[in-house]
PDB file of C-alpha atoms in Angstrom:
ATOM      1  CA  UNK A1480     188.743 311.704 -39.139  1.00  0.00           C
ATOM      2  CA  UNK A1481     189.675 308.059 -38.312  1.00  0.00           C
ATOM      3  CA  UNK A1482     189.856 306.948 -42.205  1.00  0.00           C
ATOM      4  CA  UNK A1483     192.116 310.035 -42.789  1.00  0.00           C
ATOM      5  CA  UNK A1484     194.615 308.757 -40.009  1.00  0.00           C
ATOM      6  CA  UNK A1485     194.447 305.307 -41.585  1.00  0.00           C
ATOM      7  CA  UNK A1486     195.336 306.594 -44.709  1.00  0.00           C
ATOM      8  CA  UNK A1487     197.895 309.039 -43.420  1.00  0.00           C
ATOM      9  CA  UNK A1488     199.632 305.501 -42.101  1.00  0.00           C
ATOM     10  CA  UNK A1489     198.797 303.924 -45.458  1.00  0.00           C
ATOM     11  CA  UNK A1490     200.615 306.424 -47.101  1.00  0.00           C
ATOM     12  CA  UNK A1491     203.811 306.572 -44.431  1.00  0.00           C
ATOM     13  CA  UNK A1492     204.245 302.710 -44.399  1.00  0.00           C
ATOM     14  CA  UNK A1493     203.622 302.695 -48.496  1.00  0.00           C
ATOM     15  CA  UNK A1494     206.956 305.667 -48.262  1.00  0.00           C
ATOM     16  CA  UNK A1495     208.835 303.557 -46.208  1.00  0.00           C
ATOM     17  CA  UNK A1496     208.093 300.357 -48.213  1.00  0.00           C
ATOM     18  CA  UNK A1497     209.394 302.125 -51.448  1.00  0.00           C
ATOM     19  CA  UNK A1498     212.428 303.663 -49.833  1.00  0.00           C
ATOM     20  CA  UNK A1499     213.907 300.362 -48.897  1.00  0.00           C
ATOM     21  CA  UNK A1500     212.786 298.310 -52.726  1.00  0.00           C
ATOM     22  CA  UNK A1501     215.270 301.701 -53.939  1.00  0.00           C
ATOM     23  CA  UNK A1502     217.628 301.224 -51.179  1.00  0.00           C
ATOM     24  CA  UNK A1503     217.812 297.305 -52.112  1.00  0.00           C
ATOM     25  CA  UNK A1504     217.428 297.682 -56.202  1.00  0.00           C
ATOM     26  CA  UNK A1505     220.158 296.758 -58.310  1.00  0.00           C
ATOM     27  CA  UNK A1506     218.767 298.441 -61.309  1.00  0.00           C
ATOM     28  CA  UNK A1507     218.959 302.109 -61.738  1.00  0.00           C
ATOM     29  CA  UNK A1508     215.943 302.623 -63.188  1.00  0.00           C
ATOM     30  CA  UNK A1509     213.990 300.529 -60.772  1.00  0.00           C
ATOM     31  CA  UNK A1510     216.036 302.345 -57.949  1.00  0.00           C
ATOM     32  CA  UNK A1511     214.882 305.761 -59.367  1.00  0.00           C
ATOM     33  CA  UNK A1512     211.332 304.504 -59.799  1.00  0.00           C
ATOM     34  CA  UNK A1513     211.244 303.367 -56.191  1.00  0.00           C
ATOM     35  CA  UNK A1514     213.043 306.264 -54.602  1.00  0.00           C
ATOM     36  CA  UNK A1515     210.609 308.659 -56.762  1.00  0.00           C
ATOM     37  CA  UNK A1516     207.694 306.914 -55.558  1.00  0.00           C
ATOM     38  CA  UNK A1517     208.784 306.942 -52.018  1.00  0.00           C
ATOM     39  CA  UNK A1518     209.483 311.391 -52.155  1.00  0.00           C
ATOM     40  CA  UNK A1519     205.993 311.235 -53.785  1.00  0.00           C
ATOM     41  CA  UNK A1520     203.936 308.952 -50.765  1.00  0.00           C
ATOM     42  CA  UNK A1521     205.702 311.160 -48.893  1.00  0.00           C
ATOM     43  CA  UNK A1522     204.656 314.334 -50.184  1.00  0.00           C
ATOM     44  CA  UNK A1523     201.027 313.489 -50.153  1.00  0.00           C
ATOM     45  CA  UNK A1524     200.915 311.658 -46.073  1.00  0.00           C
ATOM     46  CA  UNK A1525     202.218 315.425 -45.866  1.00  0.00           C
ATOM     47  CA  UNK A1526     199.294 317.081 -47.426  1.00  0.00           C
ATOM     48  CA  UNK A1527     196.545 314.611 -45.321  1.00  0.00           C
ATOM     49  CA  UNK A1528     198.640 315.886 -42.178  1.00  0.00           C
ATOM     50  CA  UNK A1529     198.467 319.296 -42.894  1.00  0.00           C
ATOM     51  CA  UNK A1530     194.590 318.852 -43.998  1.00  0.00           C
ATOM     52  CA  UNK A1531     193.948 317.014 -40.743  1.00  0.00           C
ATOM     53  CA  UNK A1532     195.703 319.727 -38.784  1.00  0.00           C
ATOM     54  CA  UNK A1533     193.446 322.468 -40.745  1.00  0.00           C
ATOM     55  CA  UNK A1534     190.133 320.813 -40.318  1.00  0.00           C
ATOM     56  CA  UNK A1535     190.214 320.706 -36.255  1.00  0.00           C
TER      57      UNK A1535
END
């Protein structure tokens, strides 16, 4: 259960990481990338939580 917390963080810091390159990109297709990425980290800390939640 300890590596899925680690990688629940992994993924949470990763989301937060990509949210501010988008926030910070001057190029619209980097700042789409980035902001894409970020919904998707996001999406998938989501799914560890809800597996972690499930499994105790």
């Amino acid at each position: 259960m300890k590596d899925m917390q680690a990688h629940l963080e992994k993924l949470r810091v990763e989301a937060e990481e990509c949210e501010l390159i988008s926030k910070l990109a001057t190029n619209a297709t980097k700042k789409s990338l980035f902001a894409k990425l970020a919904a998707h980290h996001r999406t998938l800390a989501d799914e560890v939580e809800q597996t972690m939640k499930a499994s105790e």
